Short mmCIF file of C-alpha atoms and ligand atoms in Angstrom, two decimals:
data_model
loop_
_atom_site.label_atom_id
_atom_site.label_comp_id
_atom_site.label_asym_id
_atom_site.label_seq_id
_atom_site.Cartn_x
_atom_site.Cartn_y
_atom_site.Cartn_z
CA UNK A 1 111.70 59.23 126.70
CA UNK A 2 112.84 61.90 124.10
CA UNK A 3 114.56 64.96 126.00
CA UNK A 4 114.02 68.57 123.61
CA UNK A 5 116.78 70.81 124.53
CA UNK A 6 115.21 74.26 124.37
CA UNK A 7 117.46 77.26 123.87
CA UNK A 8 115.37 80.41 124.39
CA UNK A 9 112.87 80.42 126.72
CA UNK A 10 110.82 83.48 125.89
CA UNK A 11 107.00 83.57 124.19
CA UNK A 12 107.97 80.93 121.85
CA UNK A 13 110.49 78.41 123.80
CA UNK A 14 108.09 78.89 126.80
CA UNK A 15 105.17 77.72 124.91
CA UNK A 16 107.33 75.26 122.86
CA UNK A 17 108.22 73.56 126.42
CA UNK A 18 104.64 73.53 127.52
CA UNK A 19 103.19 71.51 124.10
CA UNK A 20 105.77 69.18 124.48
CA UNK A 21 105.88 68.38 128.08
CA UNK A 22 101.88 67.94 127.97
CA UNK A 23 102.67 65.46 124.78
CA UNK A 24 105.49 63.53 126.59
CA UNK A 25 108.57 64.59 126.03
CA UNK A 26 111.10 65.97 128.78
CA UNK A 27 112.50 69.29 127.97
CA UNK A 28 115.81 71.17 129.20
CA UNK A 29 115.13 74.38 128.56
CA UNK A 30 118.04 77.85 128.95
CA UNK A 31 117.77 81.61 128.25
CA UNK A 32 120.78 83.69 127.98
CA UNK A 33 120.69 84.49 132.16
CA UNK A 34 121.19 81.39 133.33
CA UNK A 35 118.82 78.68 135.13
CA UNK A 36 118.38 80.83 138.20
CA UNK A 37 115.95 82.78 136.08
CA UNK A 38 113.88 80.37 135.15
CA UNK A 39 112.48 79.11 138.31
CA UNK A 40 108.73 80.07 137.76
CA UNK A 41 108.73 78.42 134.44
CA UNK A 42 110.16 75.18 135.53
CA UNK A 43 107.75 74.65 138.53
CA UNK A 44 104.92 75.44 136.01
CA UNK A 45 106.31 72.75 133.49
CA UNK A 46 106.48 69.70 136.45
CA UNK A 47 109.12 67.06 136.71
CA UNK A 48 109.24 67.10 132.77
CA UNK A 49 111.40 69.67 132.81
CA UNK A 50 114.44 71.59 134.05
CA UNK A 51 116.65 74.57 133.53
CA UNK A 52 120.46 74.67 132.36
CA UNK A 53 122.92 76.69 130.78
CA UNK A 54 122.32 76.63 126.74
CA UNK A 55 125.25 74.62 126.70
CA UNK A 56 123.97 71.74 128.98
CA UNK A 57 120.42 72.40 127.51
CA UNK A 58 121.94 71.76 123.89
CA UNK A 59 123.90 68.56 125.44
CA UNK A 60 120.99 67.24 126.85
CA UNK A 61 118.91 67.02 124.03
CA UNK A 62 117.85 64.58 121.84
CA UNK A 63 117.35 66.91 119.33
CA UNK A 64 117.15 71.15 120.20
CA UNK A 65 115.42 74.09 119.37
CA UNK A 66 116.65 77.63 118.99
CA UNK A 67 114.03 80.25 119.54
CA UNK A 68 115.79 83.07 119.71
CA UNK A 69 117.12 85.48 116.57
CA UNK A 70 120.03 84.77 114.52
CA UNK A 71 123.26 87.42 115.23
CA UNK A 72 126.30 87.29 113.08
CA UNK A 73 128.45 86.97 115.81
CA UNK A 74 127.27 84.10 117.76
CA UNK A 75 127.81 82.28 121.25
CA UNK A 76 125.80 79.16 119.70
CA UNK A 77 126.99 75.43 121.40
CA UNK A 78 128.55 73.95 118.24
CA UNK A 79 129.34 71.37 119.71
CA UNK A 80 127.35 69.83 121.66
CA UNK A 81 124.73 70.55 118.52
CA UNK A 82 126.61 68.49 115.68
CA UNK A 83 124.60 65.34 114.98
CA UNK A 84 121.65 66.55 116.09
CA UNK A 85 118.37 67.82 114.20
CA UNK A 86 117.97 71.37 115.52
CA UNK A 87 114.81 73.38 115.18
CA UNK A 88 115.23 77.45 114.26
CA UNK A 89 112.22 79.26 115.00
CA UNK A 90 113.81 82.80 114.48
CA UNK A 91 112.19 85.41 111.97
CA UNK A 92 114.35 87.81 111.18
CA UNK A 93 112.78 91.32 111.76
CA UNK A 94 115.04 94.41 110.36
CA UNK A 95 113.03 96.48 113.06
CA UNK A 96 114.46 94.14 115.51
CA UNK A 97 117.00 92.53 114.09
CA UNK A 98 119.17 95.65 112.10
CA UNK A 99 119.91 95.13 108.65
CA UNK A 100 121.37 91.54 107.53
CA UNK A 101 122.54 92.46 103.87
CA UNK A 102 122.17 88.79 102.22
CA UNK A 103 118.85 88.56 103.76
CA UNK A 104 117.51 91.65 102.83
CA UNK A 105 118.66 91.14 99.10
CA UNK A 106 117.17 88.01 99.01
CA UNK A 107 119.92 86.24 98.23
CA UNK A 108 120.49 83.87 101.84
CA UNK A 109 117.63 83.41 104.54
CA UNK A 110 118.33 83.32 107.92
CA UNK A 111 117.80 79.60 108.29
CA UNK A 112 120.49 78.91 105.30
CA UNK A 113 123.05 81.06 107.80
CA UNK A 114 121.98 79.65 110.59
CA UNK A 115 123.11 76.32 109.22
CA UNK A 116 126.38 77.35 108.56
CA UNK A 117 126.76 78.34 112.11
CA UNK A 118 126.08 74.87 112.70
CA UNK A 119 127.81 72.77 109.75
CA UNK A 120 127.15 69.54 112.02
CA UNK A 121 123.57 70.02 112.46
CA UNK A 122 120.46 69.02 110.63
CA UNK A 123 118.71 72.64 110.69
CA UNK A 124 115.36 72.55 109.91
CA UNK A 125 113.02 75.61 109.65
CA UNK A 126 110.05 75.07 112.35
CA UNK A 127 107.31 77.10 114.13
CA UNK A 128 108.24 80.33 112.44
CA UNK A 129 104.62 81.17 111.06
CA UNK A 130 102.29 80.52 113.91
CA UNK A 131 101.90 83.56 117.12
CA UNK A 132 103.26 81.06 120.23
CA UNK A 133 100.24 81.49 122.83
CA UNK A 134 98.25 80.13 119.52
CA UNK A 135 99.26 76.82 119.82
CA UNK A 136 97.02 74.82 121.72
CA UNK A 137 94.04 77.08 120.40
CA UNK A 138 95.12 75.96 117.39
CA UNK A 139 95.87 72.46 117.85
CA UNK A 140 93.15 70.03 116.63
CA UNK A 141 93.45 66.04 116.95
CA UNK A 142 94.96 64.29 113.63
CA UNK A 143 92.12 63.64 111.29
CA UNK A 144 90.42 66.64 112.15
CA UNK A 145 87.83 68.28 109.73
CA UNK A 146 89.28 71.44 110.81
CA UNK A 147 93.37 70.47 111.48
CA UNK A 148 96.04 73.47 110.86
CA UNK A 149 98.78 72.60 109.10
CA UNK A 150 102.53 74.15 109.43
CA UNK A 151 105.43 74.31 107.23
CA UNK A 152 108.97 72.89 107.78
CA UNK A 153 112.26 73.36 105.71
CA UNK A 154 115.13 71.76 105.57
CA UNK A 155 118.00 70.34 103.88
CA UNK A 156 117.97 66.65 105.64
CA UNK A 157 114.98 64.46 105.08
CA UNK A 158 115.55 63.62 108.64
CA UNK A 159 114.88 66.61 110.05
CA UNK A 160 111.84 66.72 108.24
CA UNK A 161 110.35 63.53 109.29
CA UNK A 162 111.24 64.36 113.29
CA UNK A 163 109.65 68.14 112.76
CA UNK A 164 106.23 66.10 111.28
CA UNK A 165 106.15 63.73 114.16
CA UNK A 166 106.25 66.66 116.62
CA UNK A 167 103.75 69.05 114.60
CA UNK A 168 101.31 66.03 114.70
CA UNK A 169 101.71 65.06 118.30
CA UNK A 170 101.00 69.01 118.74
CA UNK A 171 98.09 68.88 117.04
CA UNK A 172 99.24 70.39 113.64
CA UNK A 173 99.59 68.41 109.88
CA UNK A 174 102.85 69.66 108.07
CA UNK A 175 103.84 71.26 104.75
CA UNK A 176 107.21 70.43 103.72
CA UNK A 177 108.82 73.20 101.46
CA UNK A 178 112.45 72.27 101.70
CA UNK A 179 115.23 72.98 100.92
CA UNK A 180 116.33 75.24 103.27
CA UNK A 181 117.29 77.54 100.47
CA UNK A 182 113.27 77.91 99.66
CA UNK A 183 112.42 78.79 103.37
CA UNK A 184 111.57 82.57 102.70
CA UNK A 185 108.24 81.01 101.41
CA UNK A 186 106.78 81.36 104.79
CA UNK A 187 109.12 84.27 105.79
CA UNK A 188 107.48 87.94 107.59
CA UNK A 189 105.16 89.17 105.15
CA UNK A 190 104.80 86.29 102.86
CA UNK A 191 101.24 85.20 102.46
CA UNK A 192 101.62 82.26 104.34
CA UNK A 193 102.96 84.47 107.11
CA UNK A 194 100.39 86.65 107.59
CA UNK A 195 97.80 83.75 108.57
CA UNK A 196 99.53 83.50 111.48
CA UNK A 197 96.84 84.51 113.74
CA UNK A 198 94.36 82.36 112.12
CA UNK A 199 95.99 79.26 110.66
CA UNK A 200 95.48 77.57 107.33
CA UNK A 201 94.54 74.19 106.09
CA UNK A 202 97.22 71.74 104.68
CA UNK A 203 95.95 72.61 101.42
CA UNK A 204 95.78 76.52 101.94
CA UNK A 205 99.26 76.27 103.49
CA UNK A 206 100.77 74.80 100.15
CA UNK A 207 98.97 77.19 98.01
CA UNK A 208 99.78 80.29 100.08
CA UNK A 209 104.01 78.63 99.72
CA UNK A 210 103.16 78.65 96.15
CA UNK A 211 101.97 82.32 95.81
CA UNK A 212 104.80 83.78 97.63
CA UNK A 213 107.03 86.33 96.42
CA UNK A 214 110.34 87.36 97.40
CA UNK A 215 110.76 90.07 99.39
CA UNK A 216 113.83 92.46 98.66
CA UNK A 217 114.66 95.53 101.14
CA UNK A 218 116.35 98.54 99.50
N1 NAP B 301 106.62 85.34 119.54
C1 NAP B 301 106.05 84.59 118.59
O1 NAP B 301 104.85 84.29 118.63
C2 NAP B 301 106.91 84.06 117.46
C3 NAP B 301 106.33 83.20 116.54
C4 NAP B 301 107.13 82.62 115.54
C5 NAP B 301 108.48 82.92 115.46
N2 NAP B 301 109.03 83.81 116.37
C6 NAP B 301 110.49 84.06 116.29
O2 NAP B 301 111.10 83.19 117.25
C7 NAP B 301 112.23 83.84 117.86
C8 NAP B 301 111.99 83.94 119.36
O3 NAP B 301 110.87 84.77 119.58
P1 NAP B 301 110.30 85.08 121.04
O4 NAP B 301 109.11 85.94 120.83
O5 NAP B 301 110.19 83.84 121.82
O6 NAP B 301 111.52 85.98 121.62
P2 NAP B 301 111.70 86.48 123.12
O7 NAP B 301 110.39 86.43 123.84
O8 NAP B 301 112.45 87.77 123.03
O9 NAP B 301 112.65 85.37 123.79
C9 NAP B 301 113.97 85.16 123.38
C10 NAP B 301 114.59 84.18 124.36
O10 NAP B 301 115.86 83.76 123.89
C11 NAP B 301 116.80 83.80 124.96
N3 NAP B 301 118.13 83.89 124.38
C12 NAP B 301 118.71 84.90 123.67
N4 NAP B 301 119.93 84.55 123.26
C13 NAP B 301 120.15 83.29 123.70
C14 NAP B 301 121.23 82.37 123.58
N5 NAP B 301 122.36 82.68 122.91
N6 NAP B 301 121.10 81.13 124.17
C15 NAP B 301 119.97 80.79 124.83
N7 NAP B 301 118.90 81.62 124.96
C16 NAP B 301 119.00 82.84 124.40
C17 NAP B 301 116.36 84.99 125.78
O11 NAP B 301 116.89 84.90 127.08
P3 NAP B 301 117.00 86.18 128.07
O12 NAP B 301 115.59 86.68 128.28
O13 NAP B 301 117.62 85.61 129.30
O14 NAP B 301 117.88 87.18 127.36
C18 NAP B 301 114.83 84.76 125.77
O15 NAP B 301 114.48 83.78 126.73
C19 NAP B 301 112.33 85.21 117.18
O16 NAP B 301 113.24 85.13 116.11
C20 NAP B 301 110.92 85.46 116.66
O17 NAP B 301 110.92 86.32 115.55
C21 NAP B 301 108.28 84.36 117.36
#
């Protein structure tokens, strides 16, 4: 069975370790306060899952995802992520966030500098457009009339393939708008973004990539 380390276990990690322990997978799963804390959540996931430190969560994994937002100065597992295909679901939200000067100038998205936090990983952009308790609303059987598709983005074809399996065993089809360097396509505010409350089709999805502009704070 495929264990998903989950680092972050907030709206989206939470609902993140909920899809994939109803679609088989077992799931390790760590916020920043240790395993303690996440007690409730564990006995709601089942034997699927259990709670570590984001260290032993990131060792235990197959592969991992990070759903929490990037910071400059960083207490990331480096480690015990190299090899692996890990998943960044992070935004990043000046409001929230504080100013990140080669984001906001357009010239470096968070998912390029989250990569080289992890030089041994296979980052790929994942989950970043679609509100977390949406998920299984959203979710539709493969072949569906009406299936949502999301958009991944990465530099490793690998990545990409493992982040397509997952969408469609979640119910989702997938866009691919790699490289990594082209992931503010579906960044906050982009057109593709702001579906993120009501989905898009495959083929609305690509367009809505296609349309985007580049956002540049002042
Ligand atoms: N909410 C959504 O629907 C949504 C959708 C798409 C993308 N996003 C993006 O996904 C990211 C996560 O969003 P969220 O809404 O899930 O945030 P959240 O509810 O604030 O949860 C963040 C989680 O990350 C944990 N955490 C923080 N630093 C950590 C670290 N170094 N190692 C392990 N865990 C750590 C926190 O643990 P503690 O609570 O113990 O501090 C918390 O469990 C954000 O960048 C957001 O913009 C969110």
């Amino acid at each position: 069975m495929t264990t998903i380390g989950i680092l972050g276990a907030g709206e989206v990690g939470s609902q993140l370790a909920r899809a994939a322990v109803r679609t088989g997978y077992e799931v390790v799963i760590a916020n920043s306060r240790g395993p303690e804390s996440l007690a409730p959540l564990v006995r709601e996931l089942g034997p699927a899952a259990r709670a570590a430190a984001a260290v032993d969560a990131a060792a235990a994994g197959d592969f991992a995802v990070l759903a929490f937002p990037w910071t400059r100065q960083h207490d990331l597992p480096v480690a015990q992520l190299a090899g692996k295909v890990v998943l960044d679901t992070n935004n990043h939200m000046p409001w929230r966030d504080g100013r990140i000067p080669e984001i906001d100038a357009g010239e470096r998205t968070e998912h390029e500098l989250r990569q080289e936090q992890l030089p041994g990983s296979k980052l790929a952009k994942a989950f970043t457009h679609i509100q977390a308790p949406s998920l299984f609303r959203m979710a539709r059987p493969a072949g569906a009339p009406d299936r949502l598709a999301l958009a991944v983005s990465s530099d490793f074809p690998e990545a990409v393939a493992l982040v397509t399996e997952l969408y469609d065993r979640f119910g989702f089809d997938t866009v691919d708008h790699s490289p990594l360097r082209e992931s503010w396509r579906s960044g906050p505010g982009t057109p593709a973004w702001r579906r993120h409350a009501i989905g898009q089709t495959r083929e609305e999805l690509a367009r809505n990539l296609a349309l985007a502009q580049r956002v540049r704070l002042p």
